[in-house]
Short mmCIF file of C-alpha atoms and ligand atoms in Angstrom, two decimals:
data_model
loop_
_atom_site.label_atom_id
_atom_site.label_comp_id
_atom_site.label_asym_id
_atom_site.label_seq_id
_atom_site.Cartn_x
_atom_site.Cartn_y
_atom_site.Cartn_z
CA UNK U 1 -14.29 -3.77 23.79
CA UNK U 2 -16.84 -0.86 24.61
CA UNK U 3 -20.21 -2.03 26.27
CA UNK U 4 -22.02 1.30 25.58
CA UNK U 5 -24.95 0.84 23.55
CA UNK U 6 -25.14 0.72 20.01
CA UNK U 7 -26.90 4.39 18.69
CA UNK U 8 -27.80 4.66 15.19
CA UNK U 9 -27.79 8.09 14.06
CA UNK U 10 -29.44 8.63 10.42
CA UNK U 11 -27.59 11.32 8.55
CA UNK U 12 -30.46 14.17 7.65
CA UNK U 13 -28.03 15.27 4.62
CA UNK U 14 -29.33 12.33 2.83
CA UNK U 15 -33.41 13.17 3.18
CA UNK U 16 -35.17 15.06 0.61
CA UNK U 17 -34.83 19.00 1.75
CA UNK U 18 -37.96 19.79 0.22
CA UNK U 19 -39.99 17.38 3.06
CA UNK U 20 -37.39 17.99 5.34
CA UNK U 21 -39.72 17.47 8.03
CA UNK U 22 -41.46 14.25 6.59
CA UNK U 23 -37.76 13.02 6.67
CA UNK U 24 -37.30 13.53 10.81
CA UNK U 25 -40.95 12.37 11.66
CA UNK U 26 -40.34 8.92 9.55
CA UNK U 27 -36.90 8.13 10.36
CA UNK U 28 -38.23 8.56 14.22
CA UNK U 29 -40.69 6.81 13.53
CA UNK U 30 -38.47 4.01 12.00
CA UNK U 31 -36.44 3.51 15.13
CA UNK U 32 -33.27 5.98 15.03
CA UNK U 33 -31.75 6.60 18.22
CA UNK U 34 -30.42 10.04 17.09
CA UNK U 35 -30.67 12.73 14.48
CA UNK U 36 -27.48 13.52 13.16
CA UNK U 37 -27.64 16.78 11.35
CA UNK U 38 -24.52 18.10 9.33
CA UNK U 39 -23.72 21.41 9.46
CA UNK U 40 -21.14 22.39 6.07
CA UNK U 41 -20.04 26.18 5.64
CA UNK U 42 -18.47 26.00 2.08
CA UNK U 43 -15.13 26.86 4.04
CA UNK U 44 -13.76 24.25 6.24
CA UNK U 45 -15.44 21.67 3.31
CA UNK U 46 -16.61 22.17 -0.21
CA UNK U 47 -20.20 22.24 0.48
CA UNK U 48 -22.55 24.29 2.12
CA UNK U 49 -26.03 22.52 4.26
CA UNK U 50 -28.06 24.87 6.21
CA UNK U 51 -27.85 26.81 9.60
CA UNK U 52 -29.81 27.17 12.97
CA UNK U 53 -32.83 28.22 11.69
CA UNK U 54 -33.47 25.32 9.78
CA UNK U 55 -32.36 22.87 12.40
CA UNK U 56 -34.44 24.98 15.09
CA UNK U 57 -37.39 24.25 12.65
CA UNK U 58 -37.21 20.10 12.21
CA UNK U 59 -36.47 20.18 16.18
CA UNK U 60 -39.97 20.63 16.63
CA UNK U 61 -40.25 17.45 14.59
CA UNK U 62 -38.89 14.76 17.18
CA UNK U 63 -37.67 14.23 20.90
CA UNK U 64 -34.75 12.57 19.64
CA UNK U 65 -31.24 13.89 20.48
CA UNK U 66 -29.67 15.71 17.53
CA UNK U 67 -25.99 15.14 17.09
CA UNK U 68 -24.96 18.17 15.30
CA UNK U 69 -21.91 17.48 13.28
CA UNK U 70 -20.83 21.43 12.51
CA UNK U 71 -18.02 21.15 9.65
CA UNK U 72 -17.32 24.70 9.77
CA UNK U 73 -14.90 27.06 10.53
CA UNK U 74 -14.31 29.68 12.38
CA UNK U 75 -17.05 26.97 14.72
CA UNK U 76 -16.71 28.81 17.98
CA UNK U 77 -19.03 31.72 16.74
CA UNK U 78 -22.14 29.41 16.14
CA UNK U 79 -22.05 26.88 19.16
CA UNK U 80 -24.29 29.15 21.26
CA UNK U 81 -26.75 29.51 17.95
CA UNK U 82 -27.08 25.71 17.66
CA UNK U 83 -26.94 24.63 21.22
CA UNK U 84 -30.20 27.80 20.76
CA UNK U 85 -31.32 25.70 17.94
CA UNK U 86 -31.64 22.76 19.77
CA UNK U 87 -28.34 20.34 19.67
CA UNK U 88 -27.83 18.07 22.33
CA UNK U 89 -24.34 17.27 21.16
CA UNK U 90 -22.06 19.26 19.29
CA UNK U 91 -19.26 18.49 17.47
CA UNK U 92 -16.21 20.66 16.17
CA UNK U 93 -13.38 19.50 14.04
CA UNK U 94 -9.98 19.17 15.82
CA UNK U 95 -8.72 20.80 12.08
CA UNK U 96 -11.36 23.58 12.43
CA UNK U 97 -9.04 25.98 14.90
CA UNK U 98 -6.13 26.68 16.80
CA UNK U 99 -8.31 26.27 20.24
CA UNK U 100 -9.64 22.96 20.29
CA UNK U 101 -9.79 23.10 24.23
CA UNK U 102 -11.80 26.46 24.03
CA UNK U 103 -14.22 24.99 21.67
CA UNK U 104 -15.30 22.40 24.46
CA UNK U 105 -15.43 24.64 27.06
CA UNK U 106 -17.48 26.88 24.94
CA UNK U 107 -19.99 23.67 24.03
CA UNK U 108 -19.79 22.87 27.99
CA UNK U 109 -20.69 26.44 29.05
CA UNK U 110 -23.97 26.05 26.70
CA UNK U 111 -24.49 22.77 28.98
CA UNK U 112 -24.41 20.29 26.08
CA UNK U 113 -22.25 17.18 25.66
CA UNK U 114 -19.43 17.98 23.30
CA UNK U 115 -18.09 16.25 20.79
CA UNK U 116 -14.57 16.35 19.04
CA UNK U 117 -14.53 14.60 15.09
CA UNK U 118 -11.23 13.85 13.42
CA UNK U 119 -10.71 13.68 9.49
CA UNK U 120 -9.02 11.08 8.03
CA UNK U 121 -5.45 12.34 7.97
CA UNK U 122 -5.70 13.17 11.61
CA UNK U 123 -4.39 11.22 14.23
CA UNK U 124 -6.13 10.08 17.27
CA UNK U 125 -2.90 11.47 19.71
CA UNK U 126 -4.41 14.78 18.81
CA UNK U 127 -6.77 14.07 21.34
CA UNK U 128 -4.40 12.74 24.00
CA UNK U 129 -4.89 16.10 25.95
CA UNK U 130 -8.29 16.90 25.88
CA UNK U 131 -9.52 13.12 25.85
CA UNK U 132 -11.43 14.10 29.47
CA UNK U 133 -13.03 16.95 28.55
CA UNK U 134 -15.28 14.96 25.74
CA UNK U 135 -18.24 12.86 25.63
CA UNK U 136 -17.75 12.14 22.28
CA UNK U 137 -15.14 11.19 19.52
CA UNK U 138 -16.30 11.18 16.03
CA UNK U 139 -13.92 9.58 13.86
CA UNK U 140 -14.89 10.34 10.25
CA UNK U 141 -14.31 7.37 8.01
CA UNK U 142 -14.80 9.62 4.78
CA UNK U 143 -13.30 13.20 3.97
CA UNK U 144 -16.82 15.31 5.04
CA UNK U 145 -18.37 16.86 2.54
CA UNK U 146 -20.59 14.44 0.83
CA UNK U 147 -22.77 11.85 1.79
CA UNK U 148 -22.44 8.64 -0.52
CA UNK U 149 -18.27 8.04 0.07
CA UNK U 150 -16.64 4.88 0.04
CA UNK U 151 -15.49 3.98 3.50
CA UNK U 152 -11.79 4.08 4.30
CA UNK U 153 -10.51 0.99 5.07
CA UNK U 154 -7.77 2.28 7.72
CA UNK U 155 -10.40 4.17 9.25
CA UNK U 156 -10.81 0.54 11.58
CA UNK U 157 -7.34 0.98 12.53
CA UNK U 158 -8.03 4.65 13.80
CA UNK U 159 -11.05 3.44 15.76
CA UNK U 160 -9.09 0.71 17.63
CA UNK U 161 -6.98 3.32 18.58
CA UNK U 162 -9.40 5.64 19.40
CA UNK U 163 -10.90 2.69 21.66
CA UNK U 164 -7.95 2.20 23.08
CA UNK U 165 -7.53 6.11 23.91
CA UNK U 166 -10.76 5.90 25.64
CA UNK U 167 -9.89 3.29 27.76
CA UNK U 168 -13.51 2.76 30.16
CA UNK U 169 -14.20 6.78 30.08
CA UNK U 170 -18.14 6.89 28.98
CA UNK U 171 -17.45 8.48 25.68
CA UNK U 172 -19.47 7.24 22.68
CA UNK U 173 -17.03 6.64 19.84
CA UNK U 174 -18.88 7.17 16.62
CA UNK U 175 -18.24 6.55 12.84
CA UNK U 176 -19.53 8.73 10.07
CA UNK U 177 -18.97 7.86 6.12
CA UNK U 178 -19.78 5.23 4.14
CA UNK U 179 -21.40 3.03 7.15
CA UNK U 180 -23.76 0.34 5.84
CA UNK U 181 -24.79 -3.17 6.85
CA UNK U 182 -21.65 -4.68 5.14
CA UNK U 183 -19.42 -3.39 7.57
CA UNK U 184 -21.12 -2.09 10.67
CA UNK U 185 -19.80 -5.84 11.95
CA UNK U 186 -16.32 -4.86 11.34
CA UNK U 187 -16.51 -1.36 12.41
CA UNK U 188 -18.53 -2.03 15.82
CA UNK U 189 -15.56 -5.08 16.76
CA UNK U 190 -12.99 -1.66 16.40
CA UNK U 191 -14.88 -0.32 18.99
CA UNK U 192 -17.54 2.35 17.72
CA UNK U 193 -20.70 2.48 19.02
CA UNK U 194 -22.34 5.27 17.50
CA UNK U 195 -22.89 4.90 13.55
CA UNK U 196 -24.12 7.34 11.27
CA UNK U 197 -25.91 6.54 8.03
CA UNK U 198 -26.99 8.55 5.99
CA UNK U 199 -27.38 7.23 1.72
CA UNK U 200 -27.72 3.52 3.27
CA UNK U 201 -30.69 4.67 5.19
CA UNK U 202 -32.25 7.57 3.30
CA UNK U 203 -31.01 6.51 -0.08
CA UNK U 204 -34.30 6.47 -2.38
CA UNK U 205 -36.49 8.77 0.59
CA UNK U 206 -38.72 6.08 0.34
CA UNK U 207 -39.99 5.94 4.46
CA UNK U 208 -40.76 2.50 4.08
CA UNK U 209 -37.16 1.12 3.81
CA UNK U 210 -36.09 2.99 6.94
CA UNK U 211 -37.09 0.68 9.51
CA UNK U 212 -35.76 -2.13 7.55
CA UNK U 213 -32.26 -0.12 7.07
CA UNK U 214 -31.81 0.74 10.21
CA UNK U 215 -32.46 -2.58 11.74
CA UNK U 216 -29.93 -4.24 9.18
CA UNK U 217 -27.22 -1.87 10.61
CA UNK U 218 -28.15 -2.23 14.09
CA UNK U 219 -27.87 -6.01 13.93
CA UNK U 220 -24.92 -5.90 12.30
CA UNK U 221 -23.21 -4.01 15.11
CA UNK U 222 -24.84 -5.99 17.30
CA UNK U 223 -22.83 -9.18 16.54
CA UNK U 224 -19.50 -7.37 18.13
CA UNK U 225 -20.69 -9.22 21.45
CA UNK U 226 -21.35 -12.69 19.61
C1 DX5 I 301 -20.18 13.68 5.45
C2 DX5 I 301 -21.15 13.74 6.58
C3 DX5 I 301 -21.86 12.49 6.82
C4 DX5 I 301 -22.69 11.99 5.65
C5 DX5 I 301 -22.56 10.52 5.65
O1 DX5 I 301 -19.39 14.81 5.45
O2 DX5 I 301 -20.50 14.10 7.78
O3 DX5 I 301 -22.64 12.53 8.01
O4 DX5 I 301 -24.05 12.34 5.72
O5 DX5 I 301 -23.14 10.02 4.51
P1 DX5 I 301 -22.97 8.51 4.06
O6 DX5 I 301 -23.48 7.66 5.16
O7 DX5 I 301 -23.77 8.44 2.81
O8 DX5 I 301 -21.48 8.29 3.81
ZN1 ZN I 302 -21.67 13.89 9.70
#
């Protein structure tokens, strides 16, 4: 069982674009311990976010870390532009390319921590070889796309494997798709300690259920320990 702490990172594709910036401000405000932003090129999934130049402008916003999920491919093009743009950690898609390594040595050279997410029909021995050149391993308990998925049931399977691939390396395993308070219990006792939200938090864009959202998931994940 991991002992690194328990993050919650608010999904931004969930806020209200047009007060974008409202969005970062409250959900700091309501006690996030990253911004995960997700970064969708119409390609590599069947929907298209936004690039640098809006992330570079909501960075302003917050001192938070932003965990830049890029769902795009070709990715290898844009690291440099979003590490620019203000990531902290960026992560690529094992299925986005033929050079996973390169990727991570490409996130590396920009000095962030890098990141490696796996879809749902991907398994976690693709990582066997580049386990110790990660910080992080996102395992994505929808297909990415769309926020508002059901969660995959066998995605707890993957994570207790992905645990078990870590083994005491200090890599943050993270989950992203349909995490809410029902199961952060369930999904933190597989081993993740990094959960993104993003309709169970922002769902409504009314600020004042944030703090009360993100507190339900964090104390849910909590109770791995109990
Ligand atoms: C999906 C994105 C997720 C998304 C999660 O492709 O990677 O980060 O925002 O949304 P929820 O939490 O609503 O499933
Ligand atoms: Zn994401």
């Amino acid at each position: 069982m991991t002992t690194r702490p328990i993050r919650i990172a608010p999904s931004i594709l969930s806020a209200d674009f047009s007060r974008l910036g409202e969005e970062v401000a409250a959900i700091d405000a309501a006690g996030a311990d990253y911004i995960h932003v997700d970064i969708m090129d119409g390609h590599f999934v069947p929907n298209i976010t936004f690039g640098p130049l809006v992330m570079a402008s909501v960075r302003k916003i917050t001192r938070l870390p932003f965990d830049v999920h890029l769902m795009i491919a070709p990715a290898d093009d844009f690291i440099a532009a979003f590490a620019k743009a203000g990531a902290d950690i960026i992560t690529v898609h094992a299925e986005a390319g033929p050079h996973l390594h390169r990727s991570l040595q490409a996130i590396k050279a920009e000095g962030k921590k890098a990141g490696v997410a796996i879809n749902p029909a991907t398994p976690v021995s693709t990582l066997a070889h580049v386990i110790d050149d990660i910080d992080l391993l996102l395992v994505m308990s929808v297909n990415p796309g769309f926020g508002g998925q059901s969660f995959i049931a066998e995605s707890l399977n993957k994570l207790r494997q992905a645990r078990a691939l870590i083994g005491n390396r200090p890599i943050d395993l993270e989950v992203d798709g349909g995490i809410s308070p029902d199961n952060a219990q369930a999904v933190a006792q597989a081993g993740a300690n990094v959960f993104v939200a993003g309709s169970s938090i922002y769902g409504g864009n009314d600020a004042a259920t944030y703090a009360p959202r993100i507190a339900a998931i964090r104390s849910a994940a909590s109770t791995r320990l109990a």
